[in-house]
Coordinates of C-alpha atoms in Angstrom, one line a residue:
Chain A
M30 CA 0.0 -0.1 -0.4
S31 CA 1.4 3.4 -1.1
I32 CA 1.6 6.7 0.3
K33 CA 1.7 9.9 -0.7
V34 CA 2.2 13.3 1.1
E35 CA 1.7 16.0 -1.1
N36 CA 2.2 19.9 0.1
L37 CA 1.5 18.9 3.7
T38 CA 1.2 21.9 6.1
H39 CA -0.3 21.5 9.7
I40 CA -0.3 24.2 11.8
Y41 CA -1.5 24.5 15.6
S42 CA -3.8 27.0 17.1
K43 CA -4.0 28.8 13.8
D44 CA -4.8 32.9 14.0
T45 CA -3.7 32.6 18.2
P46 CA -0.6 33.9 19.6
F47 CA 0.0 30.6 20.4
Q48 CA 0.1 29.6 16.4
H49 CA 3.1 27.6 15.5
V50 CA 3.6 25.6 12.4
A51 CA 3.9 21.9 12.9
L52 CA 5.0 20.6 9.3
D53 CA 5.7 23.2 6.9
N54 CA 4.6 22.5 3.1
V55 CA 6.2 18.3 3.5
S56 CA 5.7 16.3 0.5
F57 CA 6.9 12.4 -0.1
T58 CA 6.0 9.2 -1.4
I59 CA 6.5 5.8 0.2
E60 CA 5.9 2.6 -1.9
D61 CA 4.2 -0.3 -1.0
G62 CA 6.1 -2.5 0.9
E63 CA 9.0 -0.4 1.6
F64 CA 10.3 0.0 5.6
I65 CA 10.9 3.3 6.1
G66 CA 12.6 5.0 9.6
L67 CA 11.8 8.0 10.4
I68 CA 13.7 10.7 12.9
G69 CA 13.8 13.8 14.2
H70 CA 14.9 15.6 17.6
T71 CA 11.8 16.2 20.3
G72 CA 9.5 18.8 18.2
S73 CA 10.2 18.4 14.6
G74 CA 7.5 17.3 13.5
K75 CA 7.1 13.3 13.3
S76 CA 4.4 12.7 15.6
T77 CA 2.5 15.6 13.7
L78 CA 3.1 13.8 10.8
I79 CA 2.1 10.2 11.0
Q80 CA -1.2 11.4 12.9
H81 CA -1.8 13.1 9.6
L82 CA -1.4 9.5 8.6
N83 CA -4.5 7.8 9.5
G84 CA -6.8 10.3 10.2
L85 CA -6.2 11.3 13.6
L86 CA -4.8 15.1 12.6
K87 CA -6.4 16.7 9.3
P88 CA -3.8 18.9 7.6
T89 CA -4.3 22.7 7.5
S90 CA -3.7 22.1 3.4
G91 CA -2.1 19.5 1.7
H92 CA -3.6 15.9 0.4
I93 CA -2.6 12.8 1.6
Y94 CA -3.0 9.7 -0.5
I95 CA -2.6 6.2 0.5
D96 CA -3.3 3.7 -2.3
D97 CA -4.4 7.3 -4.6
L98 CA -7.5 7.6 -2.2
D99 CA -7.5 11.1 -0.5
I100 CA -7.9 10.7 3.0
N101 CA -9.9 13.0 4.1
S102 CA -11.9 14.1 0.9
K103 CA -16.0 13.7 2.3
E104 CA -16.5 10.1 0.4
V105 CA -13.6 8.1 2.5
T106 CA -14.6 7.5 6.7
L107 CA -12.2 7.7 9.0
K108 CA -13.2 3.9 9.8
L109 CA -11.7 2.4 6.0
I110 CA -8.8 4.9 6.7
R111 CA -7.8 3.0 10.2
Q112 CA -8.5 -0.4 8.7
K113 CA -5.5 0.8 6.4
V114 CA -3.3 2.3 8.5
G115 CA -2.0 0.9 11.7
L116 CA -1.0 3.3 14.2
V117 CA 1.2 1.8 17.3
F118 CA 1.4 4.8 19.8
Q119 CA 4.8 4.8 22.0
Y120 CA 4.1 3.1 25.4
P121 CA 1.1 1.5 23.8
E122 CA 1.1 -1.1 27.1
H123 CA -0.6 1.9 28.4
Q124 CA -3.8 1.9 26.2
L125 CA -4.0 -2.0 27.3
F126 CA -7.4 -2.1 29.7
E127 CA -9.0 -5.2 29.3
E128 CA -9.5 -8.2 31.6
T129 CA -8.1 -10.7 29.3
V130 CA -5.2 -10.5 26.3
Y131 CA -8.2 -12.0 23.9
K132 CA -11.0 -9.6 24.9
D133 CA -8.2 -6.9 24.6
V134 CA -6.9 -8.0 20.7
A135 CA -10.1 -8.2 20.0
F136 CA -11.3 -4.7 21.1
G137 CA -10.9 -3.4 17.4
P138 CA -12.1 -6.2 15.3
V139 CA -15.8 -6.3 17.7
N140 CA -15.8 -2.8 16.9
L141 CA -16.0 -3.8 13.4
K142 CA -18.9 -5.8 14.0
L143 CA -17.4 -9.3 12.1
S144 CA -18.7 -12.4 12.7
E145 CA -17.4 -14.5 16.0
E146 CA -15.4 -16.5 14.3
E147 CA -13.3 -14.2 12.1
I148 CA -12.9 -12.2 15.2
Q149 CA -11.0 -15.3 16.5
K150 CA -9.5 -15.9 13.6
R151 CA -7.8 -12.7 13.8
V152 CA -7.2 -12.8 17.7
R153 CA -5.0 -15.8 17.3
S154 CA -3.1 -15.5 14.2
S155 CA -2.5 -11.1 15.7
I156 CA -1.1 -12.9 18.9
E157 CA 1.2 -15.5 16.8
L158 CA 2.4 -13.0 14.6
V159 CA 3.7 -11.0 17.8
G160 CA 5.5 -13.7 19.1
L161 CA 3.3 -15.0 21.8
K162 CA 1.9 -18.6 22.1
Y163 CA -2.5 -18.0 21.7
E164 CA -3.1 -20.6 24.6
E165 CA -0.6 -19.6 27.0
V166 CA -1.7 -15.7 27.0
K167 CA -5.3 -15.4 26.2
D168 CA -6.8 -15.9 29.3
K169 CA -4.4 -13.8 31.2
S170 CA -5.1 -10.6 32.7
P171 CA -2.4 -8.3 30.2
F172 CA -1.6 -6.7 33.8
D173 CA 0.3 -9.9 34.8
L174 CA 2.8 -9.9 32.0
S175 CA 6.5 -8.5 31.5
G176 CA 6.6 -5.3 30.2
G177 CA 7.9 -6.5 26.3
Q178 CA 4.8 -8.9 26.5
K179 CA 2.7 -6.3 27.5
R180 CA 4.0 -4.1 24.1
R181 CA 3.4 -6.8 22.1
V182 CA -0.1 -7.5 23.1
A183 CA -1.0 -4.2 22.4
I184 CA 1.2 -4.2 19.0
A185 CA -1.2 -7.2 18.2
G186 CA -4.3 -5.3 19.0
V187 CA -3.2 -3.0 16.2
L188 CA -2.5 -6.4 13.8
A189 CA -5.9 -7.6 14.6
M190 CA -7.8 -4.8 12.7
K191 CA -5.5 -6.2 9.6
P192 CA -3.7 -3.0 8.3
K193 CA -1.4 -2.8 5.4
V194 CA 0.5 0.0 6.2
L195 CA 2.0 -0.2 10.3
I196 CA 3.3 3.0 11.8
L197 CA 5.3 2.5 15.2
D198 CA 6.3 5.5 17.5
E199 CA 9.6 4.3 19.1
P200 CA 8.3 0.7 20.0
T201 CA 11.7 0.3 21.9
A202 CA 11.4 3.2 24.4
G203 CA 12.4 2.0 27.7
L204 CA 12.8 -1.8 26.6
D205 CA 16.1 -3.6 27.6
P206 CA 18.9 -5.0 24.8
K207 CA 16.7 -8.0 24.7
G208 CA 12.9 -6.8 24.2
R209 CA 14.2 -4.2 21.8
D210 CA 15.8 -6.8 19.7
E211 CA 12.8 -8.9 20.2
I212 CA 10.1 -6.5 19.3
L213 CA 12.5 -5.3 16.1
N214 CA 13.1 -8.6 15.4
Q215 CA 8.6 -9.3 15.6
I216 CA 8.4 -6.4 13.4
K217 CA 11.3 -7.2 10.3
L218 CA 9.0 -10.6 10.2
L219 CA 5.9 -8.2 9.7
H220 CA 7.5 -6.4 7.2
E221 CA 9.4 -9.5 5.3
K222 CA 6.3 -11.9 5.4
E223 CA 3.2 -10.0 6.0
K224 CA 4.7 -7.7 3.7
L225 CA 3.1 -4.5 5.1
T226 CA 4.4 -1.3 4.7
I227 CA 6.1 0.1 7.7
I228 CA 6.9 3.4 9.4
L229 CA 9.7 3.0 12.3
V230 CA 10.1 6.4 14.4
S231 CA 12.9 5.8 16.7
H232 CA 15.5 7.4 18.5
S233 CA 18.0 5.1 18.0
M234 CA 20.1 5.1 14.5
E235 CA 21.7 2.2 15.3
D236 CA 18.6 0.4 15.0
I237 CA 17.7 2.1 12.0
A238 CA 21.0 1.5 10.1
K239 CA 20.0 -2.4 10.6
L240 CA 17.0 -2.5 9.5
V241 CA 15.3 0.3 7.2
D242 CA 15.2 0.8 3.1
K243 CA 15.5 4.6 3.5
I244 CA 15.0 7.1 6.1
I245 CA 13.1 10.3 6.3
V246 CA 15.1 12.8 8.7
M247 CA 12.6 15.9 10.0
N248 CA 14.3 18.7 11.0
K249 CA 11.6 22.1 12.0
G250 CA 8.9 20.6 10.4
R251 CA 10.8 19.9 7.0
I252 CA 11.9 17.1 5.5
Q253 CA 16.1 17.4 5.9
F254 CA 16.7 14.3 4.0
Y255 CA 14.9 11.4 2.8
D256 CA 17.8 8.8 1.1
T257 CA 19.3 5.8 2.3
P258 CA 20.8 4.4 5.5
K259 CA 24.0 4.9 4.3
K260 CA 23.4 8.1 2.4
I261 CA 22.3 9.4 4.9
F262 CA 24.6 9.0 7.7
K263 CA 27.4 10.1 5.2
E264 CA 25.7 13.7 6.9
A265 CA 26.9 13.2 10.4
E266 CA 27.4 17.0 10.4
T267 CA 24.2 18.0 9.5
L268 CA 22.4 15.3 11.7
E269 CA 24.5 16.1 15.2
R270 CA 23.2 20.3 13.6
I271 CA 19.7 18.9 13.9
G272 CA 20.0 16.8 17.5
L273 CA 20.4 13.9 15.2
G274 CA 23.9 11.4 15.5
V275 CA 25.1 8.4 13.5
P276 CA 25.9 4.9 15.1
Q277 CA 28.9 4.3 16.8
V278 CA 30.8 2.5 13.9
T279 CA 30.0 5.0 11.4
Y280 CA 31.4 7.7 13.3
L281 CA 34.5 5.3 14.1
I282 CA 35.0 4.5 10.0
R283 CA 35.0 8.6 9.2
E284 CA 37.8 8.9 12.5
L285 CA 39.9 6.0 10.5
R286 CA 39.5 7.4 7.3
K287 CA 41.2 11.1 8.7
K288 CA 44.0 8.7 9.7
G289 CA 44.4 8.1 6.2
F290 CA 43.1 4.7 6.3
P291 CA 41.4 3.9 2.7
I292 CA 38.0 2.9 3.8
E293 CA 34.7 3.6 3.3
D294 CA 31.7 4.3 5.1
C295 CA 29.9 1.9 6.9
I296 CA 26.8 1.6 9.0
S297 CA 27.1 -1.9 10.9
V298 CA 29.3 -4.0 12.9
E299 CA 29.6 -6.3 10.6
E300 CA 30.4 -4.0 7.6
A301 CA 33.1 -2.5 9.8
K302 CA 34.3 -5.0 10.7
K303 CA 34.8 -6.5 6.8
A304 CA 35.8 -3.6 5.7
I305 CA 39.0 -2.8 8.8
I306 CA 40.2 -6.8 7.9
E307 CA 40.7 -6.1 4.1
V308 CA 42.6 -3.1 5.2
L309 CA 44.5 -4.6 7.7
R310 CA 45.1 -7.6 5.7
G311 CA 46.2 -5.5 2.1
K312 CA 48.6 -3.9 4.1
K313 CA 49.9 -7.3 5.3
D314 CA 49.9 -9.2 1.9
A315 CA 51.6 -5.5 0.4
Chain B
M176 CA 27.8 6.4 51.6
I177 CA 26.0 3.8 50.1
K178 CA 26.4 -0.3 51.8
A179 CA 23.5 -2.8 50.9
E180 CA 24.4 -5.8 53.4
N181 CA 22.6 -9.2 52.4
V182 CA 19.2 -7.1 51.3
T183 CA 16.3 -9.3 50.4
Y184 CA 13.0 -7.8 48.5
K185 CA 10.0 -10.1 48.9
Y186 CA 6.3 -9.3 47.3
T187 CA 3.3 -11.1 47.3
N188 CA 1.5 -11.1 43.4
Q189 CA -1.9 -11.2 42.4
E190 CA -1.9 -14.8 42.9
G191 CA -0.9 -15.0 46.7
K192 CA 2.1 -16.5 45.3
D193 CA 5.9 -14.6 47.2
I194 CA 8.3 -13.3 44.7
F195 CA 11.5 -12.2 45.6
A196 CA 12.9 -9.2 43.5
L197 CA 16.2 -8.7 45.2
K198 CA 17.9 -12.1 46.6
G199 CA 21.1 -10.7 49.1
I200 CA 22.6 -8.3 47.6
N201 CA 25.7 -6.7 48.7
I202 CA 26.4 -3.5 47.1
E203 CA 29.0 -0.9 48.2
I204 CA 29.6 2.2 46.8
K205 CA 31.9 5.2 48.1
E206 CA 31.7 9.0 48.0
G207 CA 32.0 10.5 45.1
E208 CA 31.9 7.2 42.9
F209 CA 30.5 7.3 39.9
V210 CA 28.4 3.8 39.8
A211 CA 26.1 2.5 36.6
I212 CA 24.0 -0.4 37.4
L213 CA 23.3 -2.9 34.5
G214 CA 20.4 -5.7 34.2
H215 CA 17.4 -6.1 32.1
N216 CA 14.0 -5.7 32.2
G217 CA 12.7 -7.7 35.7
S218 CA 16.6 -8.3 37.4
G219 CA 15.5 -6.4 39.9
K220 CA 17.8 -2.6 39.3
S221 CA 14.5 -0.5 40.1
T222 CA 13.7 -2.3 42.9
F223 CA 17.3 -1.7 44.8
A224 CA 17.1 1.9 43.3
K225 CA 13.5 2.5 45.3
H226 CA 15.7 1.1 48.7
L227 CA 18.4 4.1 48.3
N228 CA 16.1 6.7 49.6
A229 CA 14.0 4.5 51.6
L230 CA 11.3 4.0 49.4
L231 CA 11.2 0.5 49.7
L232 CA 12.3 -1.3 52.6
P233 CA 14.6 -4.6 52.8
Y234 CA 13.0 -7.2 53.4
D235 CA 15.9 -8.8 55.1
G236 CA 19.2 -7.4 55.5
T237 CA 20.1 -3.6 55.6
I238 CA 20.8 -0.5 53.9
Y239 CA 22.6 2.4 55.3
I240 CA 22.6 5.7 53.6
N241 CA 25.2 7.8 54.8
G242 CA 25.8 5.3 58.1
M243 CA 22.1 5.9 58.6
D244 CA 20.4 2.5 58.6
T245 CA 16.9 3.3 56.4
K246 CA 14.7 0.9 57.9
D247 CA 14.9 3.9 60.9
E248 CA 11.9 5.5 60.6
K249 CA 13.3 8.7 62.4
N250 CA 16.6 8.9 59.7
L251 CA 13.6 9.0 56.6
W252 CA 13.9 12.6 55.8
N253 CA 17.5 12.8 56.2
I254 CA 18.2 10.1 53.9
R255 CA 15.6 11.4 51.5
Q256 CA 17.6 14.8 51.7
N257 CA 20.9 12.9 51.2
A258 CA 19.5 10.5 48.1
G259 CA 17.7 12.2 45.4
M260 CA 16.0 10.4 42.6
V261 CA 14.9 11.0 38.9
F262 CA 13.0 8.9 37.4
Q263 CA 12.3 7.9 33.7
N264 CA 8.9 10.5 32.9
P265 CA 10.5 14.2 32.7
D266 CA 6.5 14.5 33.1
N267 CA 5.5 13.0 36.0
Q268 CA 8.0 14.7 38.2
I269 CA 7.8 18.4 37.4
V270 CA 4.7 20.2 40.2
A271 CA 4.9 23.1 39.3
T272 CA 3.8 25.8 36.5
I273 CA 7.2 27.5 36.6
V274 CA 10.5 26.2 36.6
E275 CA 12.4 28.1 39.6
E276 CA 9.0 27.5 41.2
D277 CA 9.6 23.5 40.6
V278 CA 12.6 23.1 42.4
A279 CA 12.3 25.5 45.0
F280 CA 9.6 22.8 46.1
G281 CA 12.1 20.5 47.7
P282 CA 14.1 22.5 49.8
E283 CA 10.3 24.4 50.5
N284 CA 9.5 21.1 51.9
L285 CA 12.4 20.6 54.1
G286 CA 11.8 23.9 55.4
V287 CA 14.8 25.8 54.5
K288 CA 14.6 30.0 55.1
P289 CA 13.2 32.0 51.5
E290 CA 17.3 33.6 50.9
E291 CA 18.7 30.0 51.5
I292 CA 15.8 29.2 48.9
R293 CA 16.6 31.9 46.3
K294 CA 20.4 30.8 46.4
R295 CA 19.8 27.3 45.6
V296 CA 17.2 27.4 42.9
D297 CA 19.8 29.3 41.3
E298 CA 22.9 28.2 42.4
A299 CA 21.0 24.4 40.9
L300 CA 19.6 25.8 37.2
L301 CA 23.0 27.5 36.8
T302 CA 24.7 23.4 37.6
V303 CA 22.1 22.0 35.0
G304 CA 22.5 25.2 32.9
M305 CA 19.0 26.1 32.7
F306 CA 18.9 29.4 34.1
E307 CA 18.0 31.6 31.7
Y308 CA 14.6 29.0 31.6
R309 CA 13.8 30.0 35.1
K310 CA 10.6 31.9 34.3
H311 CA 9.1 29.5 32.1
S312 CA 6.7 27.1 32.2
P313 CA 8.0 23.5 32.8
H314 CA 5.6 21.8 30.0
L315 CA 7.1 24.1 26.9
L316 CA 10.5 22.6 27.4
S317 CA 11.9 19.7 25.3
G318 CA 12.7 15.9 27.3
G319 CA 16.4 16.3 27.9
Q320 CA 15.3 20.2 29.2
K321 CA 12.3 18.5 31.6
Q322 CA 14.9 16.4 33.0
R323 CA 17.8 18.8 33.6
V324 CA 14.4 20.8 35.8
A325 CA 14.0 17.8 37.9
I326 CA 18.1 17.3 38.4
A327 CA 18.3 20.7 39.5
G328 CA 15.0 19.9 42.1
I329 CA 17.1 17.2 43.8
L330 CA 20.1 19.8 43.4
A331 CA 18.2 22.3 45.9
M332 CA 18.2 20.2 48.1
K333 CA 21.7 19.6 49.0
P334 CA 21.9 15.8 48.0
R335 CA 25.3 13.9 48.4
C336 CA 24.6 11.2 46.1
I337 CA 21.9 11.1 43.3
I338 CA 20.0 7.7 41.7
L339 CA 18.9 8.2 38.4
D340 CA 16.5 5.4 37.3
E341 CA 16.8 5.3 33.7
P342 CA 16.6 9.1 32.8
T343 CA 17.3 9.2 29.3
A344 CA 15.0 6.5 28.4
M345 CA 12.3 9.1 26.9
L346 CA 14.7 11.4 25.5
D347 CA 16.0 12.0 21.8
P348 CA 19.7 11.6 21.2
S349 CA 20.6 15.1 22.1
G350 CA 18.6 14.9 25.3
R351 CA 20.4 12.1 25.9
K352 CA 23.6 14.0 25.7
E353 CA 22.4 17.4 27.6
V354 CA 21.5 14.7 30.1
I355 CA 24.4 12.3 30.4
E356 CA 26.5 15.8 30.2
T357 CA 25.3 17.4 33.1
I358 CA 25.1 13.8 35.6
K359 CA 28.8 13.6 34.5
K360 CA 29.5 16.8 35.5
L361 CA 27.9 16.7 39.2
N362 CA 30.1 13.9 39.6
K363 CA 33.4 15.3 38.8
E364 CA 32.3 18.8 39.9
E365 CA 30.0 19.1 42.8
K366 CA 31.7 15.2 43.8
I367 CA 28.2 14.4 44.2
T368 CA 28.0 10.3 44.3
I369 CA 25.6 9.1 41.3
V370 CA 23.6 6.0 41.1
L371 CA 22.5 5.5 37.3
I372 CA 20.6 3.1 36.0
T373 CA 20.5 2.7 32.4
H374 CA 20.1 0.3 29.1
Y375 CA 22.3 1.9 27.1
M376 CA 25.7 0.7 27.6
D377 CA 27.3 3.7 25.6
E378 CA 25.5 5.7 29.3
A379 CA 27.6 3.0 31.5
V380 CA 30.9 3.8 29.7
N381 CA 31.9 6.6 31.8
A382 CA 30.8 5.1 35.2
D383 CA 33.7 4.3 37.6
R384 CA 32.3 0.7 38.7
I385 CA 29.6 -0.8 37.0
Y386 CA 27.4 -3.8 39.4
V387 CA 25.1 -6.3 36.7
M388 CA 21.9 -7.3 37.8
E389 CA 20.1 -10.5 37.1
E390 CA 17.0 -12.0 38.6
G391 CA 17.6 -10.6 42.0
H392 CA 21.6 -11.3 42.4
V393 CA 24.3 -8.8 41.6
V394 CA 26.3 -11.3 38.7
M395 CA 29.1 -8.9 38.1
E396 CA 31.0 -6.4 39.0
G397 CA 34.3 -4.3 38.1
T398 CA 35.7 -1.3 35.8
P399 CA 33.6 -0.9 32.4
K400 CA 36.7 -2.2 31.2
E401 CA 36.3 -5.4 33.3
V402 CA 32.9 -5.5 32.3
F403 CA 32.6 -5.1 28.8
S404 CA 35.6 -7.7 28.0
K405 CA 32.8 -9.8 28.9
V406 CA 31.1 -9.7 25.5
D407 CA 29.6 -13.3 25.4
E408 CA 28.7 -13.2 28.8
I409 CA 27.0 -9.6 28.8
K410 CA 25.1 -10.9 25.8
A411 CA 24.4 -13.8 27.6
L412 CA 22.8 -12.0 30.2
G413 CA 20.3 -10.4 27.4
L414 CA 22.7 -6.7 27.7
D415 CA 24.7 -5.3 24.9
V416 CA 27.9 -4.2 24.7
P417 CA 29.4 -0.5 22.6
Q418 CA 29.6 -0.9 18.8
V419 CA 33.3 -0.6 18.6
T420 CA 33.2 -2.8 21.7
E421 CA 31.9 -5.4 19.7
L422 CA 33.5 -4.9 17.0
A423 CA 37.0 -4.9 18.8
H424 CA 35.7 -8.5 19.8
L425 CA 34.5 -9.7 16.2
L426 CA 38.0 -8.6 15.1
A427 CA 40.0 -10.6 17.7
D428 CA 38.0 -13.5 16.5
E429 CA 39.7 -13.6 13.1
G430 CA 42.6 -13.4 14.3
I431 CA 43.7 -9.2 14.8
N432 CA 45.7 -8.9 17.5
I433 CA 43.9 -6.1 19.3
P434 CA 42.9 -5.6 23.1
N435 CA 39.3 -6.7 23.9
D436 CA 38.3 -4.6 26.5
I437 CA 38.5 -1.1 23.9
L438 CA 35.0 0.7 25.2
T439 CA 34.9 4.1 23.0
V440 CA 36.1 5.3 19.1
D441 CA 39.5 6.8 20.3
E442 CA 40.4 4.1 21.5
M443 CA 39.7 2.1 18.8
V444 CA 41.2 4.3 16.2
V445 CA 44.5 4.8 18.0
E446 CA 44.6 0.0 18.5
L447 CA 43.9 0.4 14.7
C448 CA 46.2 3.0 13.5
R449 CA 49.4 1.1 15.5
L450 CA 48.5 -1.8 14.0
K451 CA 48.1 -0.5 10.3

């Protein structure tokens, strides 16, 4: 499912003394099945942007097309958009509220007035998609689960709506490294197996570098860059100036190059290992 | 400064089962030290942290803060003033509508004289670099700025020790940098003892010593170099090492002659230049 954003501007409290331009004439296209990383410092407009993509906010001006459908046109209902675009907020486990995991995940499908059979099918497959065992967790209270498990139940609740686009706002915030890797691996699987289009908002340049096809960099309500991780992380100085950074290995490789190492930019530890060995071995052979 | 002797903490879960969150913890932190505590979620780190200013009391064993037993109720205010806590979410810690009033909240409650409060608030805000925002409304600040205001609020109580429980988990990279620089400065310049609980290994690298917790036990202890050089052990505990440490480990596996306790980009550059 493709997303096209055209000249999107959003102004909070327009025509008041508190007027604030959160998005300033933003345009971009995301192709069906792409995995996009969205980065930017606090207040750069990321959250405002993603809230437009499933109709939570309406543009002050501009258009958003989901599969060529203008989501703010009169004939399009929000119900339809929310089934296409699933949004997982920060700390989604705070939104769990039902007595059992089953009921919580079923909440969306029940509201769609689906058949009992279809609801059960969706709940089961969504719980399994996030890597939990259906029989084990379905009757548990969501509040008895660990932090990482709670978060996965919350994501399952969004998946039960069968979205084609999944947007996640810092899904790993506050998780330990293991919980973080589990969630990120599940997201990767959703992208690869279910062919979902994914937009991942993250402050971790390391995670972004590992996962995504392309990165959108937001700054002051505009798009600063939109390109592959390799190209984006070449812009270390600009990224730092706008409150971001590059992965630690990328810094390392840049420093090595300053010291005369003939070495290309790297964004992952594996890449850096290969490149450094090449340089060191090449030297030995000579 | 802080001494935990055989500390055990027990609570009863919803099914009526006893759960031991801490199982005989022995930790000693000296005045002026910067200590990081690592461990995955549920390892007992936060439970331990809450013992350090008597938010929780040991089921068994004893915690001494500056020689004061946390179980002794008459020490409570003295302990809370000596050991201040900063939590993960800045929005849950700010109580006033103006930055300087928020910072004044602690000393006001301690019954400090108004002129002295004025002085402490200004000093605290200067120390964390938020003086120019003293008349601002806290909710309009960035996450990193809010956390620095929260730290200033603690500083105004003149504590000897600050315990920070994942203070950067909700911040963007520049916010994280601001907060970590502030913490380092408090330790180096103000000689305040720091206990930092974090999931970010690059933050733990700044500490003098690291404790690693797992299932209510302390399973590793040492300098950052000692702890992170055990890459496989750390990973088995569900934790990370800094990217350059991992890279050094991988290069060593390939037969490159490189030390396994590299923690920073600068160290790595020096080592690799030596090999080139």
